[in-house]
CSV table of C-alpha atoms in Angstrom, one decimal:
chain,number,residue,atom,x,y,z
A,1,MET,CA,155.8,-42.5,42.2
A,2,SER,CA,155.6,-39.5,39.9
A,3,THR,CA,152.1,-37.9,39.6
A,4,TRP,CA,152.4,-37.5,35.9
A,5,ILE,CA,153.0,-40.4,33.5
A,6,PRO,CA,155.0,-39.3,30.4
A,7,GLN,CA,153.6,-39.9,26.9
A,8,HIS,CA,155.6,-42.3,24.7
A,9,SER,CA,155.6,-41.6,21.0
A,10,ARG,CA,156.1,-45.3,20.2
A,11,LEU,CA,152.6,-45.9,21.6
A,12,ALA,CA,150.9,-43.4,19.3
A,13,SER,CA,149.6,-45.9,16.9
A,14,LEU,CA,148.3,-48.1,19.7
A,15,THR,CA,146.4,-45.1,21.2
A,16,LEU,CA,144.7,-44.5,17.8
A,17,LEU,CA,143.8,-48.2,17.6
A,18,LEU,CA,142.3,-48.2,21.1
A,19,GLY,CA,140.3,-45.1,20.4
A,20,ALA,CA,138.8,-46.9,17.4
A,21,LEU,CA,138.1,-50.0,19.5
A,22,LEU,CA,136.4,-48.1,22.3
A,23,THR,CA,134.2,-45.9,20.1
A,24,SER,CA,133.2,-48.4,17.4
A,25,GLY,CA,129.6,-49.2,17.2
A,26,CYS,CA,128.5,-46.4,19.5
A,27,ALA,CA,125.9,-43.8,18.5
A,28,THR,CA,127.0,-40.1,18.6
A,29,VAL,CA,126.4,-38.5,22.0
A,30,ARG,CA,124.4,-35.3,21.8
A,31,GLN,CA,126.5,-32.1,21.3
A,32,ASP,CA,128.7,-31.5,24.3
A,33,PRO,CA,129.2,-28.1,26.0
A,34,ALA,CA,132.4,-26.2,25.0
A,35,PRO,CA,135.5,-27.6,26.6
A,36,THR,CA,136.3,-25.8,29.9
A,37,LEU,CA,139.1,-25.9,32.4
A,38,SER,CA,138.5,-23.6,35.4
A,39,LEU,CA,139.3,-23.2,39.1
A,40,ASP,CA,137.5,-21.2,41.8
A,41,ALA,CA,140.4,-20.8,44.2
A,42,SER,CA,138.2,-19.5,47.0
A,43,SER,CA,136.1,-22.7,47.1
A,44,GLY,CA,138.6,-25.2,45.8
A,45,HIS,CA,136.1,-26.2,43.1
A,46,ALA,CA,137.8,-27.1,39.7
A,47,ARG,CA,136.0,-28.0,36.5
A,48,PHE,CA,137.2,-30.3,33.6
A,49,ILE,CA,134.7,-30.3,30.8
A,50,GLY,CA,135.5,-31.8,27.5
A,51,PRO,CA,137.7,-34.5,25.9
A,52,ILE,CA,140.7,-35.9,27.8
A,53,ASP,CA,144.0,-35.6,26.1
A,54,TRP,CA,147.6,-34.7,27.0
A,55,ASP,CA,147.1,-31.0,26.1
A,56,SER,CA,144.0,-30.6,28.3
A,57,VAL,CA,145.6,-32.5,31.2
A,58,HIS,CA,148.8,-30.5,31.1
A,59,ARG,CA,146.8,-27.2,31.0
A,60,PHE,CA,144.7,-28.4,33.9
A,61,GLN,CA,147.9,-29.3,35.8
A,62,ALA,CA,149.2,-25.8,35.2
A,63,LEU,CA,145.9,-24.3,36.3
A,64,VAL,CA,145.8,-26.1,39.7
A,65,LYS,CA,149.5,-26.1,40.5
A,66,GLY,CA,150.0,-24.7,44.0
A,67,GLN,CA,146.3,-24.4,44.6
A,68,SER,CA,144.1,-26.2,47.1
A,69,VAL,CA,141.5,-28.3,45.2
A,70,ARG,CA,138.7,-30.1,47.0
A,71,VAL,CA,136.1,-30.9,44.3
A,72,LEU,CA,136.7,-31.7,40.6
A,73,GLU,CA,133.6,-31.3,38.5
A,74,VAL,CA,133.7,-33.3,35.3
A,75,ASP,CA,131.7,-33.7,32.1
A,76,SER,CA,133.6,-35.8,29.7
A,77,ARG,CA,133.0,-38.8,27.4
A,78,GLY,CA,136.6,-39.9,27.7
A,79,GLY,CA,139.7,-39.7,25.6
A,80,SER,CA,143.4,-40.6,26.0
A,81,THR,CA,144.0,-43.6,28.3
A,82,GLU,CA,147.5,-42.5,29.3
A,83,ALA,CA,146.5,-38.9,30.0
A,84,ALA,CA,143.5,-40.0,32.0
A,85,ILE,CA,145.6,-42.4,34.1
A,86,ALA,CA,148.0,-39.5,34.8
A,87,LEU,CA,145.3,-37.3,36.1
A,88,GLY,CA,143.8,-40.2,37.9
A,89,TYR,CA,146.9,-40.6,40.0
A,90,TRP,CA,146.6,-36.9,41.0
A,91,ILE,CA,142.9,-37.2,41.8
A,92,HIS,CA,143.7,-40.2,44.1
A,93,GLN,CA,146.6,-38.5,45.8
A,94,GLN,CA,144.7,-35.4,46.5
A,95,GLY,CA,141.7,-37.3,47.9
A,96,LEU,CA,139.3,-35.3,45.8
A,97,THR,CA,135.6,-35.4,45.5
A,98,LEU,CA,134.6,-36.1,41.9
A,99,GLU,CA,131.3,-34.4,40.9
A,100,VAL,CA,129.8,-35.7,37.7
A,101,SER,CA,127.6,-32.9,36.3
A,102,ARG,CA,126.5,-34.7,33.1
A,103,LEU,CA,128.6,-37.4,31.5
A,104,CYS,CA,131.5,-39.5,32.7
A,105,LEU,CA,132.2,-42.1,30.0
A,106,GLY,CA,135.2,-44.0,28.7
A,107,SER,CA,138.4,-43.0,30.4
A,108,CYS,CA,136.6,-40.7,32.8
A,109,ALA,CA,134.6,-43.7,34.2
A,110,ASN,CA,137.6,-46.0,34.0
A,111,TYR,CA,140.2,-43.9,35.7
A,112,TRP,CA,138.8,-40.7,37.3
A,113,PHE,CA,135.6,-41.9,38.9
A,114,PRO,CA,137.2,-44.8,40.9
A,115,ALA,CA,140.3,-42.8,41.8
A,116,ALA,CA,138.3,-40.1,43.7
A,117,ARG,CA,137.8,-40.4,47.5
A,118,LYS,CA,134.1,-39.4,47.2
A,119,LYS,CA,131.8,-39.4,44.2
A,120,LEU,CA,128.8,-37.3,43.5
A,121,ILE,CA,126.6,-38.1,40.5
A,122,GLN,CA,124.2,-35.2,40.0
A,123,PRO,CA,120.5,-35.9,39.1
A,124,GLY,CA,120.4,-36.5,35.3
A,125,ALA,CA,124.1,-37.3,35.0
A,126,ILE,CA,125.5,-40.7,34.2
A,127,VAL,CA,128.7,-42.7,34.8
A,128,ALA,CA,129.0,-45.6,32.3
A,129,TRP,CA,131.6,-48.1,31.2
A,130,GLN,CA,132.3,-49.9,28.0
A,131,GLY,CA,135.7,-51.6,28.6
A,132,ASN,CA,139.3,-50.7,29.3
A,133,LEU,CA,142.7,-51.8,28.0
A,134,HIS,CA,142.5,-55.2,29.7
A,135,TYR,CA,139.1,-55.8,28.2
A,136,GLN,CA,140.6,-55.2,24.7
A,137,LEU,CA,143.4,-57.6,25.5
A,138,LEU,CA,141.0,-60.2,26.7
A,139,GLN,CA,139.0,-60.0,23.5
A,140,HIS,CA,142.1,-61.1,21.7
A,141,GLU,CA,143.4,-63.7,24.2
A,142,GLN,CA,140.1,-65.1,25.4
A,143,PRO,CA,137.5,-64.3,22.7
A,144,GLU,CA,135.2,-67.1,23.9
A,145,LEU,CA,134.3,-64.8,26.9
A,146,PHE,CA,132.7,-62.2,24.6
A,147,GLU,CA,130.2,-62.0,21.8
A,148,GLN,CA,131.7,-58.9,20.4
A,149,THR,CA,134.4,-59.4,17.8
A,150,ALA,CA,137.7,-57.8,18.5
A,151,VAL,CA,139.3,-55.5,15.9
A,152,THR,CA,142.2,-57.3,14.2
A,153,ALA,CA,145.6,-56.2,15.6
A,154,SER,CA,149.2,-57.1,14.6
A,155,GLY,CA,151.6,-58.9,16.8
A,156,ASN,CA,153.4,-55.7,17.6
A,157,GLU,CA,150.2,-53.9,18.5
A,158,ILE,CA,149.3,-56.8,20.9
A,159,ARG,CA,152.7,-56.6,22.5
A,160,LEU,CA,152.3,-52.8,23.0
A,161,LEU,CA,148.8,-53.4,24.4
A,162,ARG,CA,150.1,-55.9,27.0
A,163,GLN,CA,152.6,-53.2,28.1
A,164,GLN,CA,149.8,-50.7,28.5
A,165,VAL,CA,147.7,-53.2,30.4
A,166,SER,CA,150.5,-53.7,32.9
A,167,LEU,CA,150.6,-49.9,33.5
A,168,GLU,CA,146.8,-49.9,33.8
A,169,GLN,CA,146.8,-52.8,36.3
A,170,LEU,CA,149.4,-51.0,38.4
A,171,PHE,CA,147.1,-47.9,38.5
A,172,PHE,CA,144.2,-50.0,39.8
A,173,LYS,CA,146.4,-51.6,42.3
A,174,GLN,CA,147.6,-48.2,43.6
A,175,ILE,CA,144.0,-46.9,44.0
A,176,GLY,CA,142.8,-50.2,45.5
A,177,VAL,CA,140.0,-50.8,43.0
A,178,ASP,CA,139.0,-54.0,41.1
A,179,GLU,CA,139.4,-53.1,37.4
A,180,ARG,CA,136.8,-55.7,36.4
A,181,VAL,CA,134.3,-52.9,37.0
A,182,CYS,CA,135.3,-51.6,33.6
A,183,TRP,CA,134.1,-54.7,31.7
A,184,ILE,CA,132.0,-56.9,33.9
A,185,GLY,CA,128.9,-55.8,32.0
A,186,LYS,CA,130.3,-57.1,28.7
A,187,LEU,CA,130.3,-60.7,30.0
A,188,PRO,CA,127.4,-63.1,29.9
A,189,PRO,CA,124.7,-63.0,31.0
A,190,TYR,CA,124.7,-59.2,30.6
A,191,LYS,CA,126.4,-58.8,27.2
A,192,ALA,CA,126.0,-55.1,27.1
A,193,ASN,CA,126.0,-53.7,23.6
A,194,GLY,CA,127.7,-50.3,24.2
A,195,TYR,CA,127.9,-48.8,27.7
A,196,PHE,CA,126.6,-50.2,31.0
A,197,VAL,CA,125.7,-48.7,34.3
A,198,LEU,CA,126.1,-50.2,37.8
A,199,PRO,CA,124.1,-49.2,40.9
A,200,PRO,CA,126.1,-47.9,43.8
A,201,GLU,CA,125.6,-51.1,45.9
A,202,ASP,CA,127.3,-53.1,43.2
A,203,LEU,CA,130.1,-50.6,42.8
A,204,ARG,CA,131.1,-51.3,46.4
A,205,ARG,CA,131.9,-54.9,45.3
A,206,PHE,CA,134.7,-53.4,43.3
A,207,ALA,CA,135.9,-51.2,46.2
A,208,ILE,CA,134.3,-48.1,44.7
A,209,ARG,CA,132.7,-46.5,47.8
A,210,GLU,CA,131.2,-43.2,49.0
A,211,VAL,CA,129.0,-42.8,45.9
A,212,ARG,CA,126.1,-40.3,46.3
A,213,THR,CA,123.4,-40.1,43.7
A,214,GLU,CA,119.7,-39.9,43.2
A,215,ILE,CA,117.3,-42.8,44.2
A,216,ASP,CA,117.2,-45.6,41.6
A,217,TYR,CA,120.0,-43.8,39.7
A,218,SER,CA,121.0,-46.7,37.4
A,219,ALA,CA,117.5,-47.2,36.0
A,220,ARG,CA,116.8,-43.5,35.7
A,221,SER,CA,120.1,-42.6,34.1
A,222,VAL,CA,119.7,-45.4,31.5
A,223,GLU,CA,116.2,-44.2,30.6
A,224,ARG,CA,117.5,-40.6,30.2
A,225,TRP,CA,120.5,-41.4,28.0
A,226,GLN,CA,119.4,-44.4,25.9
A,227,PRO,CA,118.1,-42.1,23.2
A,228,GLN,CA,121.6,-40.6,22.9
A,229,PHE,CA,123.8,-43.8,23.0
A,230,PRO,CA,123.4,-47.5,23.7
A,231,VAL,CA,123.5,-48.1,27.4
A,232,GLN,CA,121.9,-50.6,29.8
A,233,LYS,CA,121.6,-51.2,33.5
A,234,VAL,CA,123.6,-54.2,34.9
A,235,VAL,CA,122.8,-55.7,38.3
A,236,LEU,CA,125.1,-58.3,39.7
A,237,PRO,CA,123.8,-61.5,41.4
A,238,PHE,CA,123.2,-60.8,45.1
A,239,GLY,CA,125.9,-62.4,47.2
A,240,GLY,CA,127.4,-64.2,44.2
A,241,ALA,CA,131.0,-64.3,43.0
A,242,LEU,CA,132.1,-61.7,40.5
């Protein structure tokens, strides 16, 4: 399988639609640091700070080509699904440690965090989900599962969305992670309005392992970031079915 997934122009309108779906109703996150792509070749420590799009992913690809990368530090509130999945394959294939220095939201949480071999969430940082492509499709096909109203989409947009979901599900199959992690907090009884955070012990139930973070991370991170955007802690029933 190729590491990089090509962009398809016919999906441009869908990408814009999904961006609106995933950001609607969310308060503005406090001002982000300047976008930065860097690599310390001597330590194998790379940094990806800023929005995820094809331009930034391609520039990062050029930066690390032929280099030995062990740790990828990220600070991103997401961006392009296709571009994030492309780099997610590379993160998984390289067996990287992902270090979250501040934010890992949206596509970063969906595709980069679970793809890494090891995950380090620094004190004060947060990894939070608010849905993926499959979540958007379920809102249209099984709206009774959710209280949130799906954005109206045409039949052609739904067909394109199903195609994208098939690519997304292939990605999660390849990395061996249960993609329900991206939207479990949107279901009853949690009904997260905005983002949600899961503690490391619950992440293991989705096959997301080797997560290191501060004690009582989920509660502390929610307390820190709630003034900036809607986010809540979700704890799954002990020993229960997902």
